[in-house]
Short mmCIF file of C-alpha atoms in Angstrom, two decimals:
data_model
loop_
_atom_site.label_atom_id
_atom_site.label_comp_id
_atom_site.label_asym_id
_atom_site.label_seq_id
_atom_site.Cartn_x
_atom_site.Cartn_y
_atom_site.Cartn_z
CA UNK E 1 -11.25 -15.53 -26.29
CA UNK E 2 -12.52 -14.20 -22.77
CA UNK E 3 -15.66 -12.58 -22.33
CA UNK E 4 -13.69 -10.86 -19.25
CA UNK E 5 -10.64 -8.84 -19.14
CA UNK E 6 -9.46 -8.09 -15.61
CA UNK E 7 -6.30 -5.75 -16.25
CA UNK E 8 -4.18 -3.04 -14.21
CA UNK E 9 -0.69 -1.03 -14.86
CA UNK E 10 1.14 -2.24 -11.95
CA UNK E 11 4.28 0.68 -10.79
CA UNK E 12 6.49 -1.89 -11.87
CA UNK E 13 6.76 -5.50 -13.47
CA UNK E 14 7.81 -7.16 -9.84
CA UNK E 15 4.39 -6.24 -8.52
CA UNK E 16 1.43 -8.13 -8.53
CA UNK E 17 -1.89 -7.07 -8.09
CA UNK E 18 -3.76 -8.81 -5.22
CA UNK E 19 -6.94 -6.47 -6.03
CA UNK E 20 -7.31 -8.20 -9.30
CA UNK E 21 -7.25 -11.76 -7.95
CA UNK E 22 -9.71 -11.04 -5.75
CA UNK E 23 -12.10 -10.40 -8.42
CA UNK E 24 -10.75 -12.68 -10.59
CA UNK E 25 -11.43 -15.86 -7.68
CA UNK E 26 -15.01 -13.97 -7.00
CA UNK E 27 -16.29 -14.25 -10.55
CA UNK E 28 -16.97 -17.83 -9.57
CA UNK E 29 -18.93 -19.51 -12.46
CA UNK E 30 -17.91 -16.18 -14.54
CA UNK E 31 -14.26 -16.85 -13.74
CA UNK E 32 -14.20 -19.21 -16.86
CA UNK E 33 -14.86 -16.89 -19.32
CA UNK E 34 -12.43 -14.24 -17.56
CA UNK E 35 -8.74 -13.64 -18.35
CA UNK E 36 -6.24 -11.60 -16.05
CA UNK E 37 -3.34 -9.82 -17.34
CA UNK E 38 -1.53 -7.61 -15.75
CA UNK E 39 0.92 -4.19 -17.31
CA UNK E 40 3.18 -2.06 -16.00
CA UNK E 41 2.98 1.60 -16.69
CA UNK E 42 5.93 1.75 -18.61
CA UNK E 43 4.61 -0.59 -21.35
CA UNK E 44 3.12 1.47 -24.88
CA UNK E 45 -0.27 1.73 -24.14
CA UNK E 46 -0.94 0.54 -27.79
CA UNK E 47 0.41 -2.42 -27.36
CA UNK E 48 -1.44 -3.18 -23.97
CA UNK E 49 -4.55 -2.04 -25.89
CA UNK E 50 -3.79 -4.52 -28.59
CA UNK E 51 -3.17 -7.41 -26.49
CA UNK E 52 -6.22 -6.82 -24.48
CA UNK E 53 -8.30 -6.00 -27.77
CA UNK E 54 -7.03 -9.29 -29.47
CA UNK E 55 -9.13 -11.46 -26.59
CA UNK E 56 -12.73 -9.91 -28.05
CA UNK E 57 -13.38 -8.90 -24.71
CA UNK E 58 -17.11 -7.72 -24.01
CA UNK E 59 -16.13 -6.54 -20.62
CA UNK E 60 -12.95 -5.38 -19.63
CA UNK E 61 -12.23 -3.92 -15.37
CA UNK E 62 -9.39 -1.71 -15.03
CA UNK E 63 -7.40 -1.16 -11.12
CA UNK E 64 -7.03 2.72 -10.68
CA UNK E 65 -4.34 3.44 -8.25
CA UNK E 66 -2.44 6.88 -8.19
CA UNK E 67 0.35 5.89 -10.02
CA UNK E 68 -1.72 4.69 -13.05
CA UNK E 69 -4.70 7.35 -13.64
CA UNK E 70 -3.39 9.32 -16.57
CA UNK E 71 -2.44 6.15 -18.03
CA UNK E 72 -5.48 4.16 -17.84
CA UNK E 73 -7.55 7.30 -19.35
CA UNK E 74 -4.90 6.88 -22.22
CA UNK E 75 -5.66 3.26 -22.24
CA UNK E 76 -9.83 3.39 -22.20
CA UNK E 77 -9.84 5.55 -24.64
CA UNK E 78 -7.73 3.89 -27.55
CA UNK E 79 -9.88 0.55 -26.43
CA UNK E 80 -13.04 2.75 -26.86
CA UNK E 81 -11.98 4.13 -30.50
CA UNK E 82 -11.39 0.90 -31.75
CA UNK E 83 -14.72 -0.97 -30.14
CA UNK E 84 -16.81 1.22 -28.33
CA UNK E 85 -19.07 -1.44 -27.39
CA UNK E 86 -16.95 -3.08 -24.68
CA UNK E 87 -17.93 -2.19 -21.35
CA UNK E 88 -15.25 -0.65 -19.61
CA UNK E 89 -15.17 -0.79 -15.78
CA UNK E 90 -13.49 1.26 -13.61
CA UNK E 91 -12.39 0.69 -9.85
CA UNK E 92 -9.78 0.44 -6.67
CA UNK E 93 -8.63 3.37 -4.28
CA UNK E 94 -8.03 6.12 -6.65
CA UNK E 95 -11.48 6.39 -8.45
CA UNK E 96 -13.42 5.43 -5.59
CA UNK E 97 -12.92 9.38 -4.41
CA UNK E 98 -13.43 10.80 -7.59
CA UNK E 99 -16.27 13.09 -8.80
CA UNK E 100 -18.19 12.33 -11.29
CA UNK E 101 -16.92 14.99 -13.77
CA UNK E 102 -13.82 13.62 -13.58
CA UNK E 103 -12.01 12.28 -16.96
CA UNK E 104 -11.62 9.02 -16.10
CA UNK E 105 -15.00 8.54 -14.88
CA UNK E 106 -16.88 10.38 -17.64
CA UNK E 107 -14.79 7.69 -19.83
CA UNK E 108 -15.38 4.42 -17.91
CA UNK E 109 -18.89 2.87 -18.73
CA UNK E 110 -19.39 1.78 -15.20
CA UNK E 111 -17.23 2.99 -11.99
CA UNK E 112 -17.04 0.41 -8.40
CA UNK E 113 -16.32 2.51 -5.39
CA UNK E 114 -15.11 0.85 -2.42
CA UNK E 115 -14.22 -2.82 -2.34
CA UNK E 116 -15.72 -4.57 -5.44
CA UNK E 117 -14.94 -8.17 -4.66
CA UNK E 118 -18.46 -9.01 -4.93
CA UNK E 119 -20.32 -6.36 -6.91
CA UNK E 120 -17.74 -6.79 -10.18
CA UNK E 121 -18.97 -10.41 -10.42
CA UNK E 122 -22.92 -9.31 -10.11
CA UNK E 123 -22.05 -6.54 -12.59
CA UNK E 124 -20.72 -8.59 -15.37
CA UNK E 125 -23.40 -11.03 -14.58
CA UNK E 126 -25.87 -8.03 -15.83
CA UNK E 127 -23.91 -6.89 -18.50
CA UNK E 128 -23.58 -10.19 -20.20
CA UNK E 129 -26.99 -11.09 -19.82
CA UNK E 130 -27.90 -7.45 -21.71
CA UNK E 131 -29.75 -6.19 -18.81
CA UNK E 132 -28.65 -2.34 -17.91
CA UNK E 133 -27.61 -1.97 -14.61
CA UNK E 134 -29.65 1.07 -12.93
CA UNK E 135 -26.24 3.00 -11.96
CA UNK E 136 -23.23 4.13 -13.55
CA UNK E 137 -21.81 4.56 -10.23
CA UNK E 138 -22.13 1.90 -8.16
CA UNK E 139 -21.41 1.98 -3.63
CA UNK E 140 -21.41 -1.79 -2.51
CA UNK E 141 -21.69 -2.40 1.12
CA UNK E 142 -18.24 -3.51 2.21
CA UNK E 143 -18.21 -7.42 1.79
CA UNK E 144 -17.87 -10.11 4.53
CA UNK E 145 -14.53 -11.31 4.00
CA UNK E 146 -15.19 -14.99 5.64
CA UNK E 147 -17.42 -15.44 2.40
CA UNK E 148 -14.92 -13.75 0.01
CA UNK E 149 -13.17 -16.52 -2.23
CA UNK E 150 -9.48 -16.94 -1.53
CA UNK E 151 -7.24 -15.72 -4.37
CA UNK E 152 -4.05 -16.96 -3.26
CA UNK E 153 -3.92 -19.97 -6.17
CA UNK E 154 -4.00 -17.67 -8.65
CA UNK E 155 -0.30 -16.91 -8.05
CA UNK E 156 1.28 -18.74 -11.22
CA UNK E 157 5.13 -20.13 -11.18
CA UNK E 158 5.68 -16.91 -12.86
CA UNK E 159 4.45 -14.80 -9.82
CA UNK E 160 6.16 -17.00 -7.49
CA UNK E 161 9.26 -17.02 -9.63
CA UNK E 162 9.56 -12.82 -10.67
CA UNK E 163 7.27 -10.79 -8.50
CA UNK E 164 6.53 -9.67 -5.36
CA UNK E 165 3.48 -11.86 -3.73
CA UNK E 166 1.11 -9.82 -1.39
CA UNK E 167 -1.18 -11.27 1.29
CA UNK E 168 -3.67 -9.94 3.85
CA UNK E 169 -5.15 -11.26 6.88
CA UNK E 170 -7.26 -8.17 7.75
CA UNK E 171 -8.69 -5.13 6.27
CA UNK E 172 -9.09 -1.71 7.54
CA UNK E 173 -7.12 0.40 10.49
CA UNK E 174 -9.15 1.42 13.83
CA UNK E 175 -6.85 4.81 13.35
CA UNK E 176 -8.01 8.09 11.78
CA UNK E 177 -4.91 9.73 10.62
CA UNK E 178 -6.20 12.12 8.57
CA UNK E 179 -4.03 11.76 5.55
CA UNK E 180 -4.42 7.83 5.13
CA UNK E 181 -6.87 6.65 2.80
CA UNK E 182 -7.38 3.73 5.39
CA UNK E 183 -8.81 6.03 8.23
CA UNK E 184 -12.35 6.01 6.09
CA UNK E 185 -12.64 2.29 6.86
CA UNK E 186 -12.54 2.34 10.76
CA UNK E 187 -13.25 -2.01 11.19
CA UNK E 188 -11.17 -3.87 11.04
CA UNK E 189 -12.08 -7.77 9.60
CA UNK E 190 -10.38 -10.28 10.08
CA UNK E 191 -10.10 -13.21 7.38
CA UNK E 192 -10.89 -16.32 9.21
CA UNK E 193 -7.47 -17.18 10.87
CA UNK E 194 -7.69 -21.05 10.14
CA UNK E 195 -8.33 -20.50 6.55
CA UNK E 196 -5.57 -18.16 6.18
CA UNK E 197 -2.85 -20.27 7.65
CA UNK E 198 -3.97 -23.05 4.98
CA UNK E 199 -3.05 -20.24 2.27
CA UNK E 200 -0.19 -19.58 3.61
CA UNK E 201 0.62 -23.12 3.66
CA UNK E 202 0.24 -23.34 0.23
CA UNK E 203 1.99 -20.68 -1.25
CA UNK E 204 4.88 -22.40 0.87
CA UNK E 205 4.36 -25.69 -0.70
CA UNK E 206 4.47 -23.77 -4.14
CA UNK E 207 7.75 -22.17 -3.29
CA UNK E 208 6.83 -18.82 -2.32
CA UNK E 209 9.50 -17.75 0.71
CA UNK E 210 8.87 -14.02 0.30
CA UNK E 211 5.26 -12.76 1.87
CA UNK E 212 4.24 -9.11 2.04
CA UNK E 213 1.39 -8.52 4.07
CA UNK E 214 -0.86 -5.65 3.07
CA UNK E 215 -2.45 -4.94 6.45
CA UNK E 216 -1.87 -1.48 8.03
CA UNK E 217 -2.07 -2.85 11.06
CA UNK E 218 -1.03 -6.40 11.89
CA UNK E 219 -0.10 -6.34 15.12
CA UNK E 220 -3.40 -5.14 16.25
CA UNK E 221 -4.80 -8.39 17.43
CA UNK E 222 -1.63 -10.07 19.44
CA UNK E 223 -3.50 -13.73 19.62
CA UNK E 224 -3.85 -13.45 15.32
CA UNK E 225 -0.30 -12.14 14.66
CA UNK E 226 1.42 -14.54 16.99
CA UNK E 227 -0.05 -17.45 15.43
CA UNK E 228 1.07 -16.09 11.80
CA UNK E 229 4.42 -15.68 13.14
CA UNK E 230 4.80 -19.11 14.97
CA UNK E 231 3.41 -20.76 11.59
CA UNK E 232 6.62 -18.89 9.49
CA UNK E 233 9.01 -19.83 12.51
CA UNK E 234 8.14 -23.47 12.79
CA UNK E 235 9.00 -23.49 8.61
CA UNK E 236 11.93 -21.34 9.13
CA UNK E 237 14.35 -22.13 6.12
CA UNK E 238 17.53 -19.38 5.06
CA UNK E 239 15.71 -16.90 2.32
CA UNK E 240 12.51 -16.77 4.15
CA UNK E 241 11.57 -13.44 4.50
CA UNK E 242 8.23 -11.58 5.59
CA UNK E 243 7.37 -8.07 5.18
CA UNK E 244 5.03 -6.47 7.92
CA UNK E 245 3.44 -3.22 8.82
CA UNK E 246 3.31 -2.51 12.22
CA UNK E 247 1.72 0.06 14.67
CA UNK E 248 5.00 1.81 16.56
CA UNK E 249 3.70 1.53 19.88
CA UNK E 250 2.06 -1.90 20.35
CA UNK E 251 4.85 -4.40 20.98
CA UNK E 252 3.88 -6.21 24.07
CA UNK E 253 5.64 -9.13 25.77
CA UNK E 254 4.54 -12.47 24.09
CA UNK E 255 4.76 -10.63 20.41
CA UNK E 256 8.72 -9.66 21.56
CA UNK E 257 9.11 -13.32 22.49
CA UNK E 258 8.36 -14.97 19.16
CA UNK E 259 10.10 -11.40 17.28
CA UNK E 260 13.15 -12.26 18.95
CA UNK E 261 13.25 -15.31 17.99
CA UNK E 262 13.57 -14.98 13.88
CA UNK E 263 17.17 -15.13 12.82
CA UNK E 264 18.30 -12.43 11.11
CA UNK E 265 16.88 -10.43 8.15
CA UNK E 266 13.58 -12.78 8.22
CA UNK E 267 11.69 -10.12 8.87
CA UNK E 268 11.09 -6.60 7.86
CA UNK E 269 8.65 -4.41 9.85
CA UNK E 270 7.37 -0.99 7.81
CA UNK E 271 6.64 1.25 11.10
CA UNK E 272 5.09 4.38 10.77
CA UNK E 273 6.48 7.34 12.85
CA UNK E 274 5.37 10.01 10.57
CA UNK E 275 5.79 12.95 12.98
CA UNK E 276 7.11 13.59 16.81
CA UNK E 277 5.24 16.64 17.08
CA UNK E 278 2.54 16.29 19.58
CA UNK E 279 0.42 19.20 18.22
CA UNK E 280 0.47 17.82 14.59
CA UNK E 281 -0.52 14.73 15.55
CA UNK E 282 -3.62 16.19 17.50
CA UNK E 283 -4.01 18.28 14.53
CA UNK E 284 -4.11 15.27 11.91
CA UNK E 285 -6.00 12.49 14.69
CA UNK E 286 -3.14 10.52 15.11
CA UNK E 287 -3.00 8.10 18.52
CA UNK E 288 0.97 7.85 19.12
CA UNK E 289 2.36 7.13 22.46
CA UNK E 290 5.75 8.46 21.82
CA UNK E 291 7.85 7.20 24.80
CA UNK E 292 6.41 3.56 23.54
CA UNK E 293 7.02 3.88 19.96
CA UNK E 294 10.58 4.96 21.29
CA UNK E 295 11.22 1.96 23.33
CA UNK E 296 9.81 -0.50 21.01
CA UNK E 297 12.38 0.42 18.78
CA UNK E 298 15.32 0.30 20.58
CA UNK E 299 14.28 -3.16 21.65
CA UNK E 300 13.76 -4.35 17.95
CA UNK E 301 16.69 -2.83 16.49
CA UNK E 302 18.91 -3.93 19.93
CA UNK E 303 17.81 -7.22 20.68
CA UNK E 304 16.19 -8.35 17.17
CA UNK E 305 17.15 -9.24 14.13
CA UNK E 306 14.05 -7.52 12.19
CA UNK E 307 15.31 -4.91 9.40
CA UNK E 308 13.44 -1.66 10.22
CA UNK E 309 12.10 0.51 7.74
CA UNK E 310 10.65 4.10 9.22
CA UNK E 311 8.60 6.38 7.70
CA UNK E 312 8.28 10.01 8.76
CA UNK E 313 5.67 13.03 6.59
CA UNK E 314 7.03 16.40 5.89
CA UNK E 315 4.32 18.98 5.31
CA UNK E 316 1.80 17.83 7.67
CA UNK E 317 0.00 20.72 9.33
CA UNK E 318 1.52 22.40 12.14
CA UNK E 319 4.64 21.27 11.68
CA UNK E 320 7.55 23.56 10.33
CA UNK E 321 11.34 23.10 9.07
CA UNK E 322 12.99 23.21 12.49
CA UNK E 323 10.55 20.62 14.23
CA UNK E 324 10.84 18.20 11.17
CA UNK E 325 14.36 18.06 11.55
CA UNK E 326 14.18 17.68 15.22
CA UNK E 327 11.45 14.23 14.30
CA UNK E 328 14.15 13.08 11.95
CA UNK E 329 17.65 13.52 14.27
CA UNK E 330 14.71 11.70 17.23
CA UNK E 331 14.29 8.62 14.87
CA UNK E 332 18.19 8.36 13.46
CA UNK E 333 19.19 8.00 16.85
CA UNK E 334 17.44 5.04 17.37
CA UNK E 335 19.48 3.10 14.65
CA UNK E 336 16.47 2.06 12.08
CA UNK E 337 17.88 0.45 9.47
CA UNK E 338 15.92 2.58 6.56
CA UNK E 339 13.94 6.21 7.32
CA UNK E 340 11.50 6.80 4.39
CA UNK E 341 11.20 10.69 4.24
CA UNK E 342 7.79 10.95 2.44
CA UNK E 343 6.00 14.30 1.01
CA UNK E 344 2.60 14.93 2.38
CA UNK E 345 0.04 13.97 -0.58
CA UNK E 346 -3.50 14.80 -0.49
CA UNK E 347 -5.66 12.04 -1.31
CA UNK E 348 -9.13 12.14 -2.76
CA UNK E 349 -10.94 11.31 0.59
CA UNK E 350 -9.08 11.88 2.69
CA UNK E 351 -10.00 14.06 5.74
CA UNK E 352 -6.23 16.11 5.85
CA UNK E 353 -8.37 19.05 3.36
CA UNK E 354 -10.05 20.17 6.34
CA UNK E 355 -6.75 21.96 7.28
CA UNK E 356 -6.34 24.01 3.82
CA UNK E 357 -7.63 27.39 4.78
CA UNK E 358 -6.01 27.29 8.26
CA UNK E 359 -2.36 25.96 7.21
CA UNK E 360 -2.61 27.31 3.67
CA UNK E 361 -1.78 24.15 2.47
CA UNK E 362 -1.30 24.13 -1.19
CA UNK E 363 -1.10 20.95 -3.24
CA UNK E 364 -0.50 19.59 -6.66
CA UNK E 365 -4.32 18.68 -8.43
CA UNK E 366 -2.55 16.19 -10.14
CA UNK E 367 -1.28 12.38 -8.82
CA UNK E 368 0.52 12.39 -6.65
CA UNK E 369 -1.38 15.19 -5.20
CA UNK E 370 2.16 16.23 -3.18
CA UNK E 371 2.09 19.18 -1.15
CA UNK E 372 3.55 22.31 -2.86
CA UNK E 373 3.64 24.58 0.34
CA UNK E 374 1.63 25.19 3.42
CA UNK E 375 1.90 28.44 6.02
CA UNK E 376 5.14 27.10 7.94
CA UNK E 377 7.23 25.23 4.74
CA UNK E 378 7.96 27.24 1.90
CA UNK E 379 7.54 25.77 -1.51
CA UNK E 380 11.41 26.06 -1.65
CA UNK E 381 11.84 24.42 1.88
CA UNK E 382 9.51 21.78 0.60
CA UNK E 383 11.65 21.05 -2.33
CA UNK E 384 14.77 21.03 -0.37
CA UNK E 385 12.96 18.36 1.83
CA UNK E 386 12.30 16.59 -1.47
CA UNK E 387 16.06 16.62 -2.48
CA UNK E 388 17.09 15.93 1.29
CA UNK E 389 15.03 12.25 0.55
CA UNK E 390 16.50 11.66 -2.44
CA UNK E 391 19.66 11.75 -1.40
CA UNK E 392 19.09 10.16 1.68
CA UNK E 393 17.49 7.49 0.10
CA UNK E 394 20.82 6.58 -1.83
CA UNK E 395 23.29 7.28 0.42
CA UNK E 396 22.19 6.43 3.97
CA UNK E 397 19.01 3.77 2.98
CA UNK E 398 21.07 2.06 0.76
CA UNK E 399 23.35 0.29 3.72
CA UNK E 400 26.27 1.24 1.28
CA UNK E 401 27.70 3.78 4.35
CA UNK E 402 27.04 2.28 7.46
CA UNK E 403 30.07 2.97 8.97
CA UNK E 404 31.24 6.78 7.73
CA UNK E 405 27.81 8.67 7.14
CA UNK E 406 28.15 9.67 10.66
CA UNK E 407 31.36 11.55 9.01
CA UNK E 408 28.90 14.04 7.56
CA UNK E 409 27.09 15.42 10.41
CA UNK E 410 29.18 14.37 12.82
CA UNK E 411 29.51 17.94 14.57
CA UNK E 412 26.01 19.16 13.60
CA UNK E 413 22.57 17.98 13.68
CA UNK E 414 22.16 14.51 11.45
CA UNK E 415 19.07 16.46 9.59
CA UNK E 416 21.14 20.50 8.85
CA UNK E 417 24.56 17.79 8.81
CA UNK E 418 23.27 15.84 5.82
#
């Protein structure tokens, strides 16, 4: 029995949710009488609801990401039919931005905007004591992450074994790109550096030799990111491999250094282009020193052995069919080893509505929230765009074709080639 259900529908079984750990190690005292177990959004919702129902939870908190918000809703309500006393809580990036007419949050008992590391443990403490908390909706203060409880043990053999295990040594972005959820939390904290590097040690010592770091920025602060990567180097072993996200146009000397010196395939950096266009990215408050972003990536993908995954946004405001392509035949000729060709999606929060009645920018009102058309894309252009990255994605990300996808653009541009 657990007085405490902590639960999410992960996109897919190899993922693990770091969110939920958090809370989980933050329960403290609380975390005795607590349970974790984690779905995927593919499993029958009756059965999750059985398995969580069978622990005679009395409160049971529920991750809402953008892949999972239809599916939870299914999932709160079969667990409210069948005991409609359990307090069901309701939190992560999704909600946060929803109003309070919304389905899921007219359903949930209680909703935590924001990060909830601390304020889920003081709500259950409430709730289990009887006492009614004064708000349905509750707006913590963002915590101090030195205090926050580390939830890296909470990786079983089973995590380290079959999924994917996520790790952060910041939170927030100092950027305001208008269509990043991130750009509404303009600090960025640092986890004390000292503390971290113990974690990490740990999860080594338990076997993990895949990392992904969640920050949106780690190579902000040089001093903290070199450290991080001279701890991996020094433990260098073959199947080691770290997954980074990197800001295109910071790369100075001493982080090059240590970069260069990973063998092969050790590392994978997730760089953000999004757009060439300078207007657009005036448009959306992007900071992108082009020329930088350029030659940091000829140096990585020349005199590294990192495995680069791009990203570029088609729909963003401003920026039509012709100048997309032009972005896109700009970043293939730099060699990247992946380009992610992503759909503009409108989050809840996020500042990018501000351009709807100038760009006519329509969008989908349901998750994803992908843009249907806007005053320079048609809706058709955008779908071509959308079949453009699928086949991309399977002919030219896969690595299958190295050698002969040249063969078909080779007399054209890469983008109207393909």
């Amino acid at each position: 029995m657990a007085k405490i259900i902590l639960s999410t529908l992960n996109a897919r079984y190899i993922h693990a949710s770091l969110g939920l750990r958090y809370l989980y190690a933050n329960l403290n005292d609380l975390s005795q009488s607590a349970k974790l177990l984690e779905f995927s959004i593919n499993e029958d919702r009756n059965e999750i609801a059985a398995r969580i129902l069978k622990h005679n939870p009395e409160i049971v908190g529920f991750g809402v990401y953008i892949w999972n918000t239809r599916e939870t809703l299914e999932l709160i309500q079969l667990i409210k039919s069948h005991n409609p006393n359990i307090k069901l809580v309701c939190g992560g990036p999704e909600i946060s931005f929803y109003p309070e007419t919304h389905p899921l949050v007219v359903a949930s008992d209680f909703v935590i905007k924001g990060e909830a590391d601390i304020s889920f443990a003081r709500l259950c403490e409430k709730l289990l004591k009887h006492e009614k908390p004064s708000q349905k909706v509750i707006c913590p203060t963002l915590p101090d992450v030195s205090e926050l409880q580390s939830p890296y043990l909470l990786y079983n053999e089973d995590d380290i074994a079959n999924r994917v295990i996520y790790v952060e040594a910041s939170r927030g972005c100092p950027f305001k790109c208008e269509f990043c959820l991130s750009s509404l939390d303009k600090k960025v904290r640092h986890f004390p550096l000292d503390r971290f590097l113990d974690d990490l040690e740990m999860l080594f010592k338990k076997g993990v030799r895949h990392f992904k770091f969640v920050d949106r920025t780690f190579n902000l602060h040089i001093e903290t990111s070199t450290k991080i990567l001279e701890f991996f180097l020094e433990r260098y072993e073959p199947g080691l491999f770290i997954h980074f996200e990197l800001i295109p146009d910071r790369l100075p000397h001493a982080l090059r250094e240590i970069i260069a010196q990973f063998p092969l395939g050790a590392l994978q950096f997730e760089i953000g282009i999004q757009t060439f266009n300078p207007e657009t990215e005036v448009a959306i408050s992007r900071r992108q020193d082009q020329d930088k972003t350029t030659e940091n990536l000829s140096f990585l993908r020349q005199e590294t052995g990192v495995y680069l995954h791009t990203d570029l946004i088609a729909g963003l405001p401003g920026e039509d069919l012709n100048s997309f392509a032009e972005g896109f035949d700009r970043l293939l000729a730099l060699n990247p080893h992946e380009i992610q060709v992503g759909i503009l999606k409108r989050l809840p929060g996020t500042p990018i509505s501000r351009h709807d009645a100038t760009w006519e920018m329509q969008y989908n009102p349901n998750p994803p929230y992908d843009i249907i058309e806007n005053k320079v894309l048609s809706a058709d252009a955008i779908n071509n765009i959308k079949h453009f990255a699928y086949f991309w994605d399977r002919i030219s990300n896969s690595g299958n074709f190295r050698k002969t996808r040249h063969l078909i653009w080779e007399k054209s541009s890469p983008f109207w080639g393909f």
